[in-house]
Short mmCIF file of C-alpha atoms in Angstrom, two decimals:
data_model
loop_
_atom_site.label_atom_id
_atom_site.label_comp_id
_atom_site.label_asym_id
_atom_site.label_seq_id
_atom_site.Cartn_x
_atom_site.Cartn_y
_atom_site.Cartn_z
CA UNK V 11 -8.96 -9.32 29.07
CA UNK V 12 -11.67 -8.55 31.65
CA UNK V 13 -15.56 -8.37 32.62
CA UNK V 14 -17.53 -5.12 32.80
CA UNK V 15 -20.00 -5.23 35.75
CA UNK V 16 -22.43 -3.59 36.74
CA UNK V 17 -23.73 -2.44 39.95
CA UNK V 18 -27.27 -3.02 39.69
CA UNK V 19 -28.19 0.47 40.22
CA UNK V 20 -30.22 1.31 37.63
CA UNK V 21 -27.14 4.61 36.03
CA UNK V 22 -25.01 2.42 34.17
CA UNK V 23 -25.78 3.43 30.36
CA UNK V 24 -27.29 6.57 28.81
CA UNK V 25 -29.76 7.20 25.80
CA UNK V 26 -30.06 9.78 23.63
CA UNK V 27 -32.96 10.23 21.05
CA UNK V 28 -33.00 13.10 18.29
CA UNK V 29 -34.10 16.85 18.99
CA UNK V 30 -37.42 16.44 17.66
CA UNK V 31 -38.56 12.96 19.82
CA UNK V 32 -41.60 14.82 21.70
CA UNK V 33 -42.64 16.52 18.45
CA UNK V 34 -42.61 12.77 17.04
CA UNK V 35 -43.69 10.90 20.33
CA UNK V 36 -46.08 13.27 21.92
CA UNK V 37 -48.59 10.68 23.13
CA UNK V 38 -46.89 7.35 25.49
CA UNK V 39 -49.09 5.76 23.01
CA UNK V 40 -47.61 7.17 19.88
CA UNK V 41 -44.13 6.23 21.65
CA UNK V 42 -44.91 2.51 22.78
CA UNK V 43 -46.43 1.73 18.82
CA UNK V 44 -42.79 3.36 17.49
CA UNK V 45 -40.49 1.04 20.03
CA UNK V 46 -42.78 -2.06 19.46
CA UNK V 47 -42.80 -1.64 16.04
CA UNK V 48 -39.01 -1.57 16.54
CA UNK V 49 -38.70 2.52 14.43
CA UNK V 50 -38.31 4.94 17.97
CA UNK V 51 -34.67 6.19 17.18
CA UNK V 52 -31.69 5.61 19.58
CA UNK V 53 -28.01 6.39 20.24
CA UNK V 54 -26.75 3.52 23.29
CA UNK V 55 -25.34 7.29 24.85
CA UNK V 56 -22.27 5.68 26.35
CA UNK V 57 -21.54 4.37 29.89
CA UNK V 58 -21.57 6.08 33.15
CA UNK V 59 -19.33 4.38 34.96
CA UNK V 60 -20.44 5.38 38.25
CA UNK V 61 -23.19 2.82 37.41
CA UNK V 62 -20.35 0.47 37.11
CA UNK V 63 -17.97 -1.84 40.27
CA UNK V 64 -15.96 -2.45 37.30
CA UNK V 65 -15.11 -1.66 33.81
CA UNK V 66 -14.42 -3.68 31.68
CA UNK V 67 -12.33 -3.89 28.45
CA UNK V 68 -14.28 -2.45 24.88
CA UNK V 69 -14.74 -5.48 22.11
CA UNK V 70 -13.06 -3.72 19.26
CA UNK V 71 -10.56 -3.90 16.08
CA UNK V 72 -7.30 -2.32 18.40
CA UNK V 73 -8.76 -5.27 20.98
CA UNK V 74 -8.73 -8.18 18.69
CA UNK V 75 -6.78 -7.84 15.81
CA UNK V 76 -4.26 -5.28 15.58
CA UNK V 77 -3.44 -4.08 11.87
CA UNK V 78 -0.32 -4.82 13.42
CA UNK V 79 -1.02 -7.86 14.09
CA UNK V 80 -2.34 -8.85 10.15
CA UNK V 81 0.34 -7.93 9.75
CA UNK V 82 1.98 -9.79 11.77
CA UNK V 83 0.95 -12.67 9.99
CA UNK V 84 0.50 -12.00 6.60
CA UNK V 85 -2.70 -11.06 5.82
CA UNK V 86 -5.27 -7.77 5.26
CA UNK V 87 -5.70 -5.68 7.09
CA UNK V 88 -9.68 -6.39 7.08
CA UNK V 89 -9.31 -10.04 7.90
CA UNK V 90 -11.24 -10.90 10.93
CA UNK V 91 -9.73 -12.89 13.93
CA UNK V 92 -11.71 -16.42 12.79
CA UNK V 93 -9.67 -15.33 9.84
CA UNK V 94 -5.40 -15.17 11.70
CA UNK V 95 -7.33 -18.30 13.84
CA UNK V 96 -6.97 -19.67 11.01
CA UNK V 97 -3.37 -18.69 10.38
CA UNK V 98 -1.80 -19.75 12.80
CA UNK V 99 -3.41 -23.73 12.85
CA UNK V 100 -2.38 -23.30 9.50
CA UNK V 101 0.54 -21.69 8.38
CA UNK V 102 2.23 -21.01 5.32
CA UNK V 103 4.27 -24.16 4.22
CA UNK V 104 2.93 -26.31 7.28
CA UNK V 105 0.35 -28.96 7.35
CA UNK V 106 -1.27 -29.67 10.35
CA UNK V 107 -3.07 -32.97 11.56
CA UNK V 108 -5.06 -33.86 14.11
CA UNK V 109 -3.77 -37.00 15.33
CA UNK V 110 -6.10 -39.32 17.84
CA UNK V 111 -5.01 -42.21 19.17
CA UNK V 112 -7.31 -45.32 20.48
CA UNK V 113 -6.48 -48.68 22.83
CA UNK V 114 -6.85 -51.34 21.62
CA UNK V 115 -10.92 -51.50 23.26
CA UNK V 116 -11.06 -47.87 21.27
CA UNK V 117 -9.97 -46.27 24.24
CA UNK V 118 -8.57 -42.28 23.94
CA UNK V 119 -4.95 -42.63 25.28
CA UNK V 120 -3.46 -40.27 27.00
CA UNK V 121 0.12 -39.30 26.99
CA UNK V 122 1.16 -41.52 24.13
CA UNK V 123 4.19 -39.84 22.07
CA UNK V 124 3.54 -39.27 18.25
CA UNK V 125 7.04 -39.04 15.77
CA UNK V 126 6.38 -37.14 12.20
CA UNK V 127 4.82 -34.58 13.23
CA UNK V 128 5.91 -31.74 16.42
CA UNK V 129 3.20 -29.33 17.66
CA UNK V 130 3.45 -25.76 16.97
CA UNK V 131 6.30 -24.68 19.20
CA UNK V 132 8.06 -27.72 17.48
CA UNK V 133 7.96 -29.91 20.59
CA UNK V 134 7.19 -33.68 20.53
CA UNK V 135 3.71 -34.27 19.81
CA UNK V 136 1.93 -35.81 22.90
CA UNK V 137 -1.45 -37.19 22.82
CA UNK V 138 -3.61 -35.28 26.35
CA UNK V 139 -6.93 -37.39 27.71
CA UNK V 140 -8.70 -36.94 25.05
CA UNK V 141 -6.06 -38.99 23.64
CA UNK V 142 -5.71 -36.36 20.66
CA UNK V 143 -3.25 -33.76 20.01
CA UNK V 144 -2.27 -31.33 16.55
CA UNK V 145 0.73 -32.13 14.96
CA UNK V 146 2.41 -30.28 12.23
CA UNK V 147 4.68 -31.96 8.62
CA UNK V 148 6.39 -29.89 6.81
CA UNK V 149 5.49 -32.59 4.33
CA UNK V 150 2.61 -33.39 2.37
CA UNK V 151 3.88 -37.42 3.35
CA UNK V 152 3.92 -38.27 6.38
CA UNK V 153 4.15 -41.75 8.97
CA UNK V 154 3.14 -41.26 12.16
CA UNK V 155 4.25 -43.31 14.77
CA UNK V 156 2.43 -43.84 18.54
CA UNK V 157 5.30 -44.91 20.56
CA UNK V 158 3.46 -48.05 23.43
CA UNK V 159 5.02 -47.77 25.95
CA UNK V 160 1.54 -49.76 27.90
CA UNK V 161 2.58 -53.39 28.69
CA UNK V 162 -0.43 -54.22 27.42
CA UNK V 163 -0.04 -53.29 23.90
CA UNK V 164 2.18 -54.57 21.56
CA UNK V 165 5.49 -52.48 19.76
CA UNK V 166 4.69 -48.94 18.43
CA UNK V 167 1.72 -48.65 15.56
CA UNK V 168 2.25 -46.59 12.45
CA UNK V 169 0.09 -44.84 9.34
CA UNK V 170 1.09 -43.02 6.10
CA UNK V 171 -1.42 -40.46 5.70
CA UNK V 172 -0.44 -38.03 2.66
CA UNK V 173 -1.94 -34.82 4.45
CA UNK V 174 -3.41 -31.25 2.48
CA UNK V 175 -2.06 -27.48 2.71
CA UNK V 176 -4.67 -25.49 3.85
CA UNK V 177 -6.78 -27.86 5.62
CA UNK V 178 -6.84 -29.75 9.59
CA UNK V 179 -5.89 -33.37 8.61
CA UNK V 180 -7.43 -36.43 10.35
CA UNK V 181 -5.27 -39.49 11.94
CA UNK V 182 -6.52 -42.11 14.01
CA UNK V 183 -4.22 -44.15 14.53
CA UNK V 184 -5.31 -47.96 16.71
CA UNK V 185 -3.10 -49.99 18.85
CA UNK V 186 -2.50 -53.28 18.79
CA UNK V 187 -3.41 -55.63 21.59
CA UNK V 188 -0.36 -57.79 23.48
CA UNK V 189 -1.66 -62.21 23.17
CA UNK V 190 -0.91 -63.11 26.52
CA UNK V 191 -1.99 -62.17 29.70
CA UNK V 192 -0.18 -62.98 32.35
CA UNK V 193 3.37 -62.52 33.18
CA UNK V 194 6.39 -63.93 34.98
CA UNK V 195 9.12 -61.01 36.39
CA UNK V 196 12.97 -62.61 37.03
CA UNK V 197 14.40 -58.48 36.62
CA UNK V 198 13.33 -55.45 37.47
CA UNK V 199 11.26 -53.23 35.63
CA UNK V 200 8.50 -50.60 35.41
CA UNK V 201 4.83 -51.63 33.98
CA UNK V 202 2.18 -49.76 32.73
CA UNK V 203 -1.55 -50.74 31.55
CA UNK V 204 -3.76 -49.30 29.00
CA UNK V 205 -7.12 -47.89 30.16
CA UNK V 206 -8.04 -51.03 28.78
CA UNK V 207 -7.63 -52.85 30.97
CA UNK V 208 -10.18 -53.14 34.29
CA UNK V 209 -7.95 -55.34 36.61
CA UNK V 210 -4.85 -57.33 37.89
CA UNK V 211 -3.70 -59.95 40.61
CA UNK V 212 -0.10 -60.04 41.13
CA UNK V 213 2.98 -61.91 42.90
CA UNK V 214 5.71 -61.29 44.45
CA UNK V 215 8.41 -63.91 46.33
CA UNK V 216 11.63 -63.11 48.03
CA UNK V 217 15.41 -63.53 47.11
CA UNK V 218 16.05 -67.04 48.98
CA UNK V 219 19.39 -67.25 51.00
CA UNK V 220 22.70 -68.38 51.05
CA UNK V 221 23.06 -71.43 52.71
CA UNK V 222 26.24 -71.00 55.69
CA UNK V 223 29.19 -72.17 55.72
CA UNK V 224 29.70 -74.94 57.64
CA UNK V 225 32.62 -75.51 60.11
CA UNK V 226 34.98 -77.70 61.85
CA UNK V 227 36.42 -75.95 65.61
CA UNK V 228 37.94 -77.96 68.72
CA UNK V 229 36.38 -81.01 68.49
CA UNK V 230 33.32 -80.63 66.79
CA UNK V 231 32.27 -80.60 63.07
CA UNK V 232 29.56 -78.11 63.19
CA UNK V 233 27.46 -78.19 58.82
CA UNK V 234 26.30 -75.11 57.90
CA UNK V 235 22.87 -74.36 58.05
CA UNK V 236 20.05 -74.40 54.53
CA UNK V 237 19.72 -70.71 53.62
CA UNK V 238 15.13 -69.91 54.54
CA UNK V 239 13.29 -69.23 51.24
CA UNK V 240 11.98 -65.65 50.40
CA UNK V 241 8.50 -65.42 51.65
CA UNK V 242 5.43 -64.87 49.17
CA UNK V 243 2.64 -62.94 48.73
CA UNK V 244 -0.31 -62.45 46.69
CA UNK V 245 -2.52 -59.16 46.60
CA UNK V 246 -5.92 -59.89 43.87
CA UNK V 247 -8.18 -57.42 41.53
CA UNK V 248 -6.57 -54.56 41.93
CA UNK V 249 -8.04 -52.30 39.64
CA UNK V 250 -5.99 -50.49 37.02
CA UNK V 251 -5.47 -46.39 37.34
CA UNK V 252 -3.39 -46.68 34.21
CA UNK V 253 0.09 -45.34 37.16
CA UNK V 254 3.63 -47.04 36.11
CA UNK V 255 3.70 -49.78 38.37
CA UNK V 256 7.72 -50.64 40.12
CA UNK V 257 8.72 -54.19 39.51
CA UNK V 258 11.70 -55.09 41.38
CA UNK V 259 12.52 -58.67 41.58
CA UNK V 260 14.64 -59.17 44.89
CA UNK V 261 18.00 -60.50 44.35
CA UNK V 262 19.99 -63.43 46.99
CA UNK V 263 17.98 -62.31 49.37
CA UNK V 264 16.31 -59.45 48.30
CA UNK V 265 12.76 -58.58 49.13
CA UNK V 266 10.67 -58.71 45.92
CA UNK V 267 8.05 -55.71 45.34
CA UNK V 268 4.93 -54.99 42.72
CA UNK V 269 4.32 -51.92 43.21
CA UNK V 270 2.65 -50.86 46.62
CA UNK V 271 0.42 -53.73 46.74
CA UNK V 272 2.19 -56.19 47.83
CA UNK V 273 6.20 -56.40 49.46
CA UNK V 274 7.64 -60.33 49.66
CA UNK V 275 10.45 -60.13 52.22
CA UNK V 276 14.64 -61.84 51.06
CA UNK V 277 14.83 -65.23 53.36
CA UNK V 278 11.94 -64.67 55.12
CA UNK V 279 9.68 -67.37 54.01
CA UNK V 280 10.41 -71.73 55.15
CA UNK V 281 13.07 -71.62 56.95
CA UNK V 282 16.41 -73.76 56.13
CA UNK V 283 17.40 -76.99 57.53
CA UNK V 284 19.17 -76.49 60.73
CA UNK V 285 22.88 -78.23 60.32
CA UNK V 286 24.60 -81.08 61.58
CA UNK V 287 26.77 -82.11 63.77
CA UNK V 288 29.42 -84.80 64.97
CA UNK V 289 31.86 -85.18 67.45
CA UNK V 290 33.24 -87.79 69.29
CA UNK V 291 30.62 -87.47 71.83
CA UNK V 292 28.11 -86.10 69.62
CA UNK V 293 25.96 -86.93 66.08
CA UNK V 294 23.11 -84.17 65.11
CA UNK V 295 21.57 -84.73 62.87
CA UNK V 296 21.24 -82.31 60.28
CA UNK V 297 17.32 -80.84 58.71
CA UNK V 298 15.29 -80.67 55.96
CA UNK V 299 14.79 -77.66 54.47
CA UNK V 300 11.12 -75.98 54.63
CA UNK V 301 8.37 -75.89 51.75
CA UNK V 302 7.12 -72.92 49.80
CA UNK V 303 3.48 -72.78 48.68
CA UNK V 304 1.35 -70.48 47.84
CA UNK V 305 2.87 -68.22 44.97
CA UNK V 306 -0.89 -67.63 42.86
CA UNK V 307 -0.50 -65.65 40.15
CA UNK V 308 0.11 -67.05 37.25
CA UNK V 309 0.74 -69.82 40.20
CA UNK V 310 4.14 -70.44 39.59
CA UNK V 311 6.30 -73.33 41.72
CA UNK V 312 8.90 -71.02 44.38
CA UNK V 313 10.78 -71.43 46.97
CA UNK V 314 11.48 -74.11 49.40
CA UNK V 315 14.09 -74.18 51.84
CA UNK V 316 17.92 -75.34 51.67
CA UNK V 317 19.24 -78.46 53.28
CA UNK V 318 20.61 -78.13 56.45
CA UNK V 319 24.68 -79.11 55.31
CA UNK V 320 26.34 -82.41 56.89
CA UNK V 321 29.16 -83.16 58.43
CA UNK V 322 31.41 -85.82 59.83
CA UNK V 323 34.07 -86.87 63.08
CA UNK V 324 37.24 -89.41 62.76
CA UNK V 325 35.56 -92.02 64.30
CA UNK V 326 32.28 -91.31 65.11
CA UNK V 327 29.38 -91.98 62.74
CA UNK V 328 28.64 -89.47 60.00
CA UNK V 329 25.65 -86.86 60.38
CA UNK V 330 24.50 -86.42 56.50
CA UNK V 331 23.25 -83.64 54.47
CA UNK V 332 19.17 -81.84 55.25
CA UNK V 333 17.05 -82.46 52.22
CA UNK V 334 15.91 -79.42 50.29
CA UNK V 335 12.98 -77.71 51.21
CA UNK V 336 9.72 -78.19 48.02
CA UNK V 337 10.43 -77.39 45.89
CA UNK V 338 13.70 -75.99 44.99
CA UNK V 339 15.63 -75.63 47.67
CA UNK V 340 19.10 -76.78 48.41
CA UNK V 341 20.04 -80.02 48.94
CA UNK V 342 22.33 -79.29 51.98
CA UNK V 343 26.42 -80.08 50.97
CA UNK V 344 27.60 -83.95 52.39
CA UNK V 345 30.73 -84.28 53.44
CA UNK V 346 32.15 -86.17 51.52
CA UNK V 347 31.68 -88.72 47.66
CA UNK V 348 29.37 -87.12 45.34
CA UNK V 349 29.79 -83.59 46.73
CA UNK V 350 28.34 -79.86 45.77
CA UNK V 351 25.35 -81.90 43.20
CA UNK V 352 22.40 -80.60 43.94
CA UNK V 353 23.22 -78.44 47.07
CA UNK V 354 21.98 -74.69 44.65
CA UNK V 355 18.13 -73.35 44.54
CA UNK V 356 16.30 -74.27 41.95
CA UNK V 357 13.72 -71.92 42.12
CA UNK V 358 13.14 -68.69 42.25
CA UNK V 359 13.14 -67.75 45.82
CA UNK V 360 15.12 -71.00 47.07
CA UNK V 361 17.32 -71.01 49.53
CA UNK V 362 20.76 -73.03 49.48
CA UNK V 363 21.67 -75.99 51.32
CA UNK V 364 23.93 -75.96 54.43
CA UNK V 365 28.02 -76.58 54.14
CA UNK V 366 29.36 -79.38 55.66
CA UNK V 367 32.41 -79.77 58.17
CA UNK V 368 33.82 -83.00 58.33
CA UNK V 369 37.54 -84.40 59.82
CA UNK V 370 38.92 -87.42 58.90
CA UNK V 371 40.95 -90.96 61.69
CA UNK V 372 43.77 -90.62 58.85
CA UNK V 373 47.50 -90.33 59.74
CA UNK V 374 46.91 -85.92 59.36
CA UNK V 375 43.50 -86.20 61.35
CA UNK V 376 42.08 -84.43 57.24
CA UNK V 377 40.22 -81.48 58.46
CA UNK V 378 38.09 -79.57 56.21
CA UNK V 379 34.71 -78.22 54.95
CA UNK V 380 32.21 -78.28 51.71
CA UNK V 381 30.69 -74.82 50.33
CA UNK V 382 26.82 -74.19 51.27
CA UNK V 383 24.76 -73.83 48.58
CA UNK V 384 24.05 -70.86 46.92
CA UNK V 385 20.27 -69.20 46.81
CA UNK V 386 18.10 -68.11 44.02
CA UNK V 387 16.96 -65.06 43.29
CA UNK V 388 12.99 -63.55 44.01
CA UNK V 389 9.91 -63.33 41.00
CA UNK V 390 7.35 -61.87 40.68
CA UNK V 391 4.23 -61.91 38.62
CA UNK V 392 1.22 -60.54 36.81
CA UNK V 393 -2.21 -61.60 35.35
CA UNK V 394 -4.77 -59.27 34.26
CA UNK V 395 -7.99 -58.82 32.85
CA UNK V 396 -8.68 -55.63 29.84
CA UNK V 397 -12.77 -54.07 30.49
CA UNK V 398 -15.66 -55.87 29.25
CA UNK E 20 20.41 -60.42 35.33
CA UNK E 21 22.43 -58.78 37.29
CA UNK E 22 22.01 -57.64 40.70
CA UNK E 23 22.59 -54.55 41.98
CA UNK E 24 21.27 -52.60 45.52
CA UNK E 25 19.33 -49.93 46.29
CA UNK E 26 21.36 -47.38 48.89
CA UNK E 27 19.32 -45.15 51.71
CA UNK E 28 20.43 -41.81 52.78
CA UNK E 29 22.52 -42.68 55.71
CA UNK E 30 24.62 -45.81 52.87
CA UNK E 31 22.71 -48.81 54.12
CA UNK E 32 22.19 -51.57 51.77
CA UNK E 33 18.24 -51.62 51.83
CA UNK E 34 17.81 -53.76 49.45
CA UNK E 35 18.77 -56.67 46.94
CA UNK E 36 17.70 -55.99 43.19
CA UNK E 37 17.98 -58.34 39.69
CA UNK E 38 18.07 -55.85 36.79
CA UNK E 39 18.12 -56.55 33.19
CA UNK E 40 21.33 -53.92 33.41
CA UNK E 41 23.38 -50.84 33.67
CA UNK E 42 20.53 -48.69 31.77
CA UNK E 43 17.67 -50.45 34.03
CA UNK E 44 20.14 -50.07 37.11
CA UNK E 45 20.10 -46.12 37.10
CA UNK E 46 15.84 -45.95 36.46
CA UNK E 47 15.42 -47.88 39.35
CA UNK E 48 18.47 -45.60 41.27
CA UNK E 49 19.84 -48.79 41.58
CA UNK E 50 24.67 -49.04 42.18
CA UNK E 51 26.54 -52.59 40.48
CA UNK E 52 26.38 -55.34 43.58
CA UNK E 53 29.66 -56.75 44.95
CA UNK E 54 30.64 -59.53 47.04
CA UNK E 55 30.33 -59.67 50.08
CA UNK E 56 27.36 -56.90 49.71
CA UNK E 57 23.64 -57.85 52.52
CA UNK E 58 20.83 -55.90 53.33
CA UNK E 59 21.17 -53.76 56.29
CA UNK E 60 25.23 -53.31 56.47
CA UNK E 61 26.58 -50.49 55.66
CA UNK E 62 27.03 -49.91 51.58
CA UNK E 63 31.89 -50.44 51.04
CA UNK E 64 32.30 -51.20 47.50
CA UNK E 65 35.97 -52.47 47.42
CA UNK E 66 37.33 -50.22 45.80
CA UNK E 67 38.71 -50.85 42.15
CA UNK E 68 42.25 -52.61 41.68
CA UNK E 69 44.69 -50.55 40.91
CA UNK E 70 45.42 -51.56 37.31
CA UNK E 71 42.20 -49.31 36.98
CA UNK E 72 42.90 -46.50 39.51
CA UNK E 73 46.50 -45.46 37.07
CA UNK E 74 44.47 -46.09 33.51
CA UNK E 75 41.91 -43.36 35.10
CA UNK E 76 45.24 -40.84 36.16
CA UNK E 77 47.16 -41.36 32.72
CA UNK E 78 43.75 -39.62 32.10
CA UNK E 79 43.26 -37.18 33.69
CA UNK E 80 46.18 -35.98 36.10
CA UNK E 81 47.90 -33.54 33.90
CA UNK E 82 52.04 -33.62 34.96
CA UNK E 83 53.27 -33.77 32.08
CA UNK E 84 54.56 -30.04 31.57
CA UNK E 85 55.41 -29.70 27.33
CA UNK E 86 56.18 -26.74 25.84
CA UNK E 87 54.43 -24.26 28.52
CA UNK E 88 51.50 -26.35 28.65
CA UNK E 89 50.25 -29.65 30.98
CA UNK E 90 49.88 -32.85 29.85
CA UNK E 91 47.79 -35.55 30.86
CA UNK E 92 50.02 -39.45 30.43
CA UNK E 93 47.25 -39.77 27.49
CA UNK E 94 47.87 -36.34 25.65
CA UNK E 95 51.55 -36.90 26.01
CA UNK E 96 50.90 -40.23 24.30
CA UNK E 97 49.20 -38.56 21.63
CA UNK E 98 51.53 -35.59 21.19
CA UNK E 99 54.18 -38.13 20.70
CA UNK E 100 52.46 -40.04 18.45
CA UNK E 101 52.15 -37.04 15.73
CA UNK E 102 55.97 -36.04 16.38
CA UNK E 103 56.83 -39.69 15.71
CA UNK E 104 54.70 -39.38 12.07
CA UNK E 105 56.43 -36.47 11.40
CA UNK E 106 59.80 -38.61 12.09
CA UNK E 107 61.33 -35.73 14.91
CA UNK E 108 62.87 -38.63 17.05
CA UNK E 109 64.43 -35.93 19.29
CA UNK E 110 60.10 -33.97 19.91
CA UNK E 111 59.91 -38.48 20.36
CA UNK E 112 62.78 -38.70 22.65
CA UNK E 113 62.52 -35.85 25.53
CA UNK E 114 58.76 -36.75 25.80
CA UNK E 115 59.54 -40.58 25.68
CA UNK E 116 61.77 -39.58 29.17
CA UNK E 117 58.97 -37.27 30.67
CA UNK E 118 55.58 -40.17 30.00
CA UNK E 119 58.18 -42.66 31.59
CA UNK E 120 58.25 -40.62 34.08
CA UNK E 121 54.97 -39.59 34.73
CA UNK E 122 53.56 -43.25 34.63
CA UNK E 123 56.10 -43.78 36.90
CA UNK E 124 55.04 -41.11 39.33
CA UNK E 125 50.95 -42.30 38.70
CA UNK E 126 52.69 -46.25 39.49
CA UNK E 127 54.18 -44.64 42.99
CA UNK E 128 50.43 -42.94 43.71
CA UNK E 129 48.60 -47.16 43.49
CA UNK E 130 51.01 -49.75 43.13
CA UNK E 131 50.00 -53.52 42.29
CA UNK E 132 48.64 -54.42 46.06
CA UNK E 133 51.86 -57.41 47.26
CA UNK E 134 50.86 -60.58 44.40
CA UNK E 135 49.30 -57.85 41.69
CA UNK E 136 50.11 -57.20 38.31
#
């Protein structure tokens, strides 16, 4: 529809009065008295197109509610537009219910799917920014289920209602809160907070690296280097805007992320121990893995780089492996004895110990290696606070 | 939980991440990892074993002509079972030969690697 817009030139409409106007009101005082008394006879005698910038659509039965539309809605042609609106919102054979969804803190929940009813068009019912949706059911008794996709809310919530025909029923669903306010994640997932959450903090550590393998080359046995720990990143007091947060947990050597807030690269933290080297002339001690600390939200023990691998060469000294970095770095492997024990990283983001290499001075000059330790995948964490 | 790979548009491994299962991997646009995968390397998963490729071919390659129709090995085997239920040995004998020939053709396409099954 379009509105009328007058030019404001004083000529947009005509008035018409009775033939004997001047006889009835011969003086201005007579005219004014009749006007004040509300007895002055006039017609609104149509519009003058010359006085309009735009002539709007007329308001009448033909434009507001035609007989054809009345028939379509199974209403008499005397029905008013209000009758038609009611007929549309509350059709025969259907029950209408306005569902309101609230957070545990009483705030409207936007984008919540309601099972048990559909929209008038038969589509999935989803709440609007006011937390409301108008749903329809073919049955009088219905169970309304609000489907939860928020991390701080405890599962779906259902209410069973008996609906009355011919009226707009009301139902309110209020979610419940989970009992925790912090969580660590060892697998990637996407989370979203309810409007109850005010701010949150997050931490991440990238995946630790595997240790390097040892080798025997020429007249030298080389232990492998220890694997680096993952880097650690923290960020505090991030304002919750209810958007989805991708929590990415890096695998071995992989990068961990919390949304676009923090990125913790894999194998970019504490350095792994240097390799041990043994030959007839040289003995280089293996290094210890570096330590890791500082995963704050929530405080969690993570990381520690791997120690360097040990080595042995016939007739020379023994090069012991390096220790793993604190708290969870794998120790470098030994060249003999209790091999492969404690060489894998034990905590998220920790590095594996380096492999060992050796050559014995027995009859057939046995040489070989023992495996390097495996690094561990990373970790992400979140702590959140509710609005007061 | 398993490790998966994020691959960039240039087919380079961008990240190695941990996911709960394949459904989660689909949401993150990740593909299964493999031994030796490393960030910065070209994504080059090892080819599936020949036995798996043959199984796929049995289901997809319609190379058996039977009464004017082209059938896969799987479809022909199903047809064979219908004839067997009816005691039509003339048909089953003919199909058995065709199925064996088709499987041999597919085996030549995807032979076992040395030392394989």
